[in-house]
Amino acid sequence: MKIDILSLFPDMFEGFIKTSIIKRAIASEVVDIKIHDFREFAQNKHLKVDDYPYGGGQGMVLMCQPLLDCLKSIVTPESLVVLMSPQGRTLNQSYSTELTKEKHLILICGHYEGFDERIRDYVDVELSIGDYVLTGGELASMVVTDSVVRLLDGAITEESHLDDSFSNGLLEYPQYTRPFEYDGNQVPDVLMSGHHENIRRWRLKQSLIKTLNKRPDLLEGRVWSDEELKIMQEIKEKD
Ligand code: ADE
């Protein structure tokens, strides 16, 4: 996959692309990430990228020309052009998984200000990472990139994201590592048993309990398996 990010603050991405899984995914050519400073496309003397809003009002508005010239220099018929904005659809795990099917993502970040509305004519999707306003789209574009890249084949150990929270519509089951006992708290016996079927069932039950307690909204409209229905019955009988 190719990801191009348009931003006025390319330095913000330095640590992000040079660390951990993203760094490795770039090194192993799972993904190619490029950051473009669209100020370089400004045609005015002072390299201005924003201007006062027509009709008056607070703040500045990003102009069409520098941003769209930058976009036009990289967009192809295969690109999905994404505008990072709190007005967009909200990112979730299922949409991140959908985005992994794209060959080329272009993520556009604004900063401080709004976009000239006409920029939206060149955008396929407007995407938010939650109902709050950030100072710019940079952090949001990193969130999107991170959540998508880790799902790409070869980015992390095959199958290790199959147990992620949300991937099966449930929160992830509790995990433990050494030592066996910490502050008098022991690892559940079943995990020490080596009995794979019992461990699988215990994990499913714990996932259901966690989801029921922390995010019951995720269970609304769920298509239940027979096994899950049986476990839910057990959970209810215990209460
Ligand atoms: N830019 C500012 N706030 C944002 C948000 N919540 N999501 C995406 N982009 C943004």
mmCIF file of C-alpha atoms in Angstrom, residues 36-230:
data_model
loop_
_atom_site.group_PDB
_atom_site.id
_atom_site.type_symbol
_atom_site.label_atom_id
_atom_site.label_comp_id
_atom_site.label_asym_id
_atom_site.label_seq_id
_atom_site.Cartn_x
_atom_site.Cartn_y
_atom_site.Cartn_z
ATOM 1 C CA HIS A 36 4.125 16.241 1.406
ATOM 2 C CA ASP A 37 4.381 19.832 2.603
ATOM 3 C CA PHE A 38 1.750 21.539 0.478
ATOM 4 C CA ARG A 39 3.165 24.966 1.344
ATOM 5 C CA GLU A 40 5.790 24.132 -1.302
ATOM 6 C CA PHE A 41 3.026 24.437 -3.894
ATOM 7 C CA ALA A 42 1.997 27.979 -2.890
ATOM 8 C CA GLN A 43 2.366 30.340 -5.853
ATOM 9 C CA ASN A 44 2.279 33.610 -3.928
ATOM 10 C CA LYS A 45 5.353 35.537 -2.793
ATOM 11 C CA HIS A 46 5.024 34.755 0.911
ATOM 12 C CA LEU A 47 4.071 31.096 0.444
ATOM 13 C CA LYS A 48 0.716 31.779 2.069
ATOM 14 C CA VAL A 49 -1.603 28.770 2.303
ATOM 15 C CA ASP A 50 -4.555 30.399 4.053
ATOM 16 C CA ASP A 51 -6.580 33.581 3.914
ATOM 17 C CA TYR A 52 -9.418 35.418 5.672
ATOM 18 C CA PRO A 53 -12.896 33.942 5.349
ATOM 19 C CA TYR A 54 -15.281 35.641 2.895
ATOM 20 C CA GLY A 55 -18.153 37.089 4.877
ATOM 21 C CA GLY A 56 -15.924 37.714 7.877
ATOM 22 C CA GLY A 57 -15.484 35.684 11.034
ATOM 23 C CA GLN A 58 -12.764 34.247 13.233
ATOM 24 C CA GLY A 59 -9.732 32.336 12.023
ATOM 25 C CA MET A 60 -8.286 31.628 8.635
ATOM 26 C CA VAL A 61 -9.317 29.276 5.854
ATOM 27 C CA LEU A 62 -7.010 26.978 3.874
ATOM 28 C CA MET A 63 -6.930 28.112 0.242
ATOM 29 C CA CYS A 64 -7.673 25.772 -2.639
ATOM 30 C CA GLN A 65 -4.586 26.394 -4.781
ATOM 31 C CA PRO A 66 -1.584 25.095 -2.757
ATOM 32 C CA LEU A 67 -3.405 22.098 -1.309
ATOM 33 C CA LEU A 68 -5.146 21.064 -4.529
ATOM 34 C CA ASP A 69 -2.044 21.546 -6.704
ATOM 35 C CA CYS A 70 -0.195 19.249 -4.299
ATOM 36 C CA LEU A 71 -3.060 16.747 -4.441
ATOM 37 C CA LYS A 72 -3.232 16.865 -8.258
ATOM 38 C CA SER A 73 0.502 16.120 -8.452
ATOM 39 C CA ILE A 74 0.048 12.727 -6.721
ATOM 40 C CA VAL A 75 -3.544 11.583 -7.256
ATOM 41 C CA THR A 76 -4.229 8.711 -9.677
ATOM 42 C CA PRO A 77 -7.458 6.853 -10.581
ATOM 43 C CA GLU A 78 -6.471 4.289 -7.917
ATOM 44 C CA SER A 79 -6.237 6.804 -5.076
ATOM 45 C CA LEU A 80 -8.712 7.151 -2.239
ATOM 46 C CA VAL A 81 -8.572 10.797 -1.175
ATOM 47 C CA VAL A 82 -9.346 11.217 2.520
ATOM 48 C CA LEU A 83 -9.887 14.558 4.235
ATOM 49 C CA MET A 84 -9.092 14.437 7.964
ATOM 50 C CA SER A 85 -11.854 16.421 9.652
ATOM 51 C CA PRO A 86 -14.074 16.254 12.736
ATOM 52 C CA GLN A 87 -17.053 16.502 10.345
ATOM 53 C CA GLY A 88 -16.281 13.130 8.756
ATOM 54 C CA ARG A 89 -17.519 9.606 9.437
ATOM 55 C CA THR A 90 -15.928 8.215 12.584
ATOM 56 C CA LEU A 91 -13.098 5.721 12.204
ATOM 57 C CA ASN A 92 -13.629 2.261 13.687
ATOM 58 C CA GLN A 93 -11.922 -1.126 13.362
ATOM 59 C CA SER A 94 -14.206 -2.291 10.610
ATOM 60 C CA TYR A 95 -13.502 0.812 8.483
ATOM 61 C CA SER A 96 -9.739 0.446 9.095
ATOM 62 C CA THR A 97 -10.049 -3.120 7.795
ATOM 63 C CA GLU A 98 -11.926 -1.836 4.732
ATOM 64 C CA LEU A 99 -9.171 0.700 4.066
ATOM 65 C CA THR A 100 -6.556 -2.092 3.909
ATOM 66 C CA LYS A 101 -8.070 -3.045 0.534
ATOM 67 C CA GLU A 102 -7.020 0.286 -1.005
ATOM 68 C CA LYS A 103 -3.835 0.505 -3.082
ATOM 69 C CA HIS A 104 -3.255 4.194 -2.460
ATOM 70 C CA LEU A 105 -4.478 6.396 0.374
ATOM 71 C CA ILE A 106 -4.046 10.159 0.314
ATOM 72 C CA LEU A 107 -4.669 11.739 3.728
ATOM 73 C CA ILE A 108 -5.160 15.514 3.794
ATOM 74 C CA CYS A 109 -4.451 17.363 7.053
ATOM 75 C CA GLY A 110 -5.557 20.889 7.824
ATOM 76 C CA HIS A 111 -4.114 22.841 10.728
ATOM 77 C CA TYR A 112 -5.808 25.361 13.043
ATOM 78 C CA GLU A 113 -8.261 26.439 10.407
ATOM 79 C CA GLY A 114 -11.037 25.249 8.174
ATOM 80 C CA PHE A 115 -10.827 24.259 4.522
ATOM 81 C CA ASP A 116 -12.226 26.250 1.617
ATOM 82 C CA GLU A 117 -15.426 24.290 0.985
ATOM 83 C CA ARG A 118 -14.442 23.726 -2.682
ATOM 84 C CA ILE A 119 -11.590 21.451 -1.520
ATOM 85 C CA ARG A 120 -14.270 18.915 -0.577
ATOM 86 C CA ASP A 121 -15.079 18.468 -4.311
ATOM 87 C CA TYR A 122 -11.752 16.620 -4.688
ATOM 88 C CA VAL A 123 -12.237 14.320 -1.714
ATOM 89 C CA ASP A 124 -13.669 10.779 -1.649
ATOM 90 C CA VAL A 125 -14.117 10.398 2.114
ATOM 91 C CA GLU A 126 -14.124 12.751 5.060
ATOM 92 C CA LEU A 127 -12.802 10.973 8.137
ATOM 93 C CA SER A 128 -12.836 11.833 11.854
ATOM 94 C CA ILE A 129 -11.127 9.950 14.665
ATOM 95 C CA GLY A 130 -13.702 11.020 17.253
ATOM 96 C CA ASP A 131 -16.052 13.750 18.375
ATOM 97 C CA TYR A 132 -13.478 16.288 19.547
ATOM 98 C CA VAL A 133 -11.514 18.948 17.709
ATOM 99 C CA LEU A 134 -7.743 18.633 17.332
ATOM 100 C CA THR A 135 -5.444 21.503 16.365
ATOM 101 C CA GLY A 136 -4.931 19.744 13.050
ATOM 102 C CA GLY A 137 -5.425 16.572 11.085
ATOM 103 C CA GLU A 138 -1.844 15.358 11.623
ATOM 104 C CA LEU A 139 -2.477 13.271 14.738
ATOM 105 C CA ALA A 140 -5.678 11.964 13.184
ATOM 106 C CA SER A 141 -3.835 10.914 10.002
ATOM 107 C CA MET A 142 -1.281 9.067 12.130
ATOM 108 C CA VAL A 143 -4.079 7.265 13.959
ATOM 109 C CA VAL A 144 -5.605 6.193 10.642
ATOM 110 C CA THR A 145 -2.224 5.157 9.211
ATOM 111 C CA ASP A 146 -1.311 3.192 12.327
ATOM 112 C CA SER A 147 -4.601 1.337 12.553
ATOM 113 C CA VAL A 148 -4.514 0.431 8.837
ATOM 114 C CA VAL A 149 -0.824 -0.461 8.460
ATOM 115 C CA ARG A 150 -0.814 -2.903 11.391
ATOM 116 C CA LEU A 151 -3.530 -4.863 9.579
ATOM 117 C CA LEU A 152 -1.589 -5.176 6.306
ATOM 118 C CA ASP A 153 -0.132 -8.589 5.457
ATOM 119 C CA GLY A 154 3.421 -8.776 6.747
ATOM 120 C CA ALA A 155 3.194 -5.817 9.164
ATOM 121 C CA ILE A 156 2.828 -7.879 12.335
ATOM 122 C CA THR A 157 2.885 -11.600 13.005
ATOM 123 C CA GLU A 158 0.280 -13.290 10.870
ATOM 124 C CA GLU A 159 -2.978 -13.722 12.795
ATOM 125 C CA SER A 160 -1.850 -11.762 15.820
ATOM 126 C CA HIS A 161 -4.503 -9.147 15.109
ATOM 127 C CA LEU A 162 -7.280 -11.719 14.842
ATOM 128 C CA ASP A 163 -7.623 -11.542 18.639
ATOM 129 C CA ASP A 164 -7.671 -7.728 18.745
ATOM 130 C CA SER A 165 -10.465 -6.012 20.545
ATOM 131 C CA PHE A 166 -13.315 -5.296 18.063
ATOM 132 C CA SER A 167 -12.017 -7.688 15.377
ATOM 133 C CA ASN A 168 -14.705 -10.244 16.314
ATOM 134 C CA GLY A 169 -17.060 -7.578 17.649
ATOM 135 C CA LEU A 170 -15.907 -8.201 21.242
ATOM 136 C CA LEU A 171 -13.283 -6.710 23.550
ATOM 137 C CA GLU A 172 -10.100 -8.742 23.856
ATOM 138 C CA TYR A 173 -9.865 -11.339 26.660
ATOM 139 C CA PRO A 174 -7.464 -10.760 29.615
ATOM 140 C CA GLN A 175 -3.800 -11.564 28.973
ATOM 141 C CA TYR A 176 -1.056 -12.490 31.481
ATOM 142 C CA THR A 177 2.686 -13.017 31.333
ATOM 143 C CA ARG A 178 5.387 -13.958 33.854
ATOM 144 C CA PRO A 179 5.590 -14.024 36.826
ATOM 145 C CA PHE A 180 2.881 -16.538 37.704
ATOM 146 C CA GLU A 181 2.218 -14.613 40.917
ATOM 147 C CA TYR A 182 2.445 -10.827 41.380
ATOM 148 C CA ASP A 183 1.521 -9.139 44.696
ATOM 149 C CA GLY A 184 -0.340 -12.292 45.671
ATOM 150 C CA ASN A 185 -2.323 -12.257 42.443
ATOM 151 C CA GLN A 186 -2.081 -15.475 40.453
ATOM 152 C CA VAL A 187 -2.622 -16.212 36.779
ATOM 153 C CA PRO A 188 -5.914 -18.130 36.236
ATOM 154 C CA ASP A 189 -5.290 -21.904 36.445
ATOM 155 C CA VAL A 190 -6.849 -22.649 33.075
ATOM 156 C CA LEU A 191 -4.056 -20.733 31.303
ATOM 157 C CA MET A 192 -1.469 -22.993 32.946
ATOM 158 C CA SER A 193 -3.348 -26.177 32.012
ATOM 159 C CA GLY A 194 -2.101 -26.536 28.442
ATOM 160 C CA HIS A 195 -5.664 -27.590 27.517
ATOM 161 C CA HIS A 196 -6.195 -25.588 24.326
ATOM 162 C CA GLU A 197 -9.938 -26.127 24.042
ATOM 163 C CA ASN A 198 -10.566 -25.080 27.667
ATOM 164 C CA ILE A 199 -8.343 -22.032 27.159
ATOM 165 C CA ARG A 200 -10.209 -21.035 23.984
ATOM 166 C CA ARG A 201 -13.582 -21.351 25.726
ATOM 167 C CA TRP A 202 -12.373 -19.472 28.831
ATOM 168 C CA ARG A 203 -11.086 -16.645 26.626
ATOM 169 C CA LEU A 204 -14.361 -16.397 24.737
ATOM 170 C CA LYS A 205 -16.249 -16.248 28.044
ATOM 171 C CA GLN A 206 -13.930 -13.537 29.412
ATOM 172 C CA SER A 207 -14.311 -11.536 26.189
ATOM 173 C CA LEU A 208 -18.081 -11.709 26.559
ATOM 174 C CA ILE A 209 -17.945 -10.700 30.243
ATOM 175 C CA LYS A 210 -15.623 -7.759 29.500
ATOM 176 C CA THR A 211 -17.773 -6.559 26.604
ATOM 177 C CA LEU A 212 -20.951 -6.913 28.650
ATOM 178 C CA ASN A 213 -19.443 -4.848 31.482
ATOM 179 C CA LYS A 214 -17.472 -2.229 29.579
ATOM 180 C CA ARG A 215 -19.094 -1.850 26.152
ATOM 181 C CA PRO A 216 -22.579 -3.416 26.138
ATOM 182 C CA ASP A 217 -23.376 -1.259 23.061
ATOM 183 C CA LEU A 218 -21.084 -3.532 21.005
ATOM 184 C CA LEU A 219 -23.439 -6.466 21.630
ATOM 185 C CA GLU A 220 -26.520 -4.753 20.207
ATOM 186 C CA GLY A 221 -27.580 -6.503 17.013
ATOM 187 C CA ARG A 222 -24.915 -9.213 17.417
ATOM 188 C CA VAL A 223 -25.428 -12.445 15.504
ATOM 189 C CA TRP A 224 -24.737 -14.972 18.281
ATOM 190 C CA SER A 225 -23.231 -18.425 17.799
ATOM 191 C CA ASP A 226 -24.769 -21.354 19.736
ATOM 192 C CA GLU A 227 -21.671 -21.499 21.907
ATOM 193 C CA GLU A 228 -21.858 -17.780 22.737
ATOM 194 C CA LEU A 229 -25.555 -18.090 23.657
ATOM 195 C CA LYS A 230 -24.720 -20.968 26.003
#
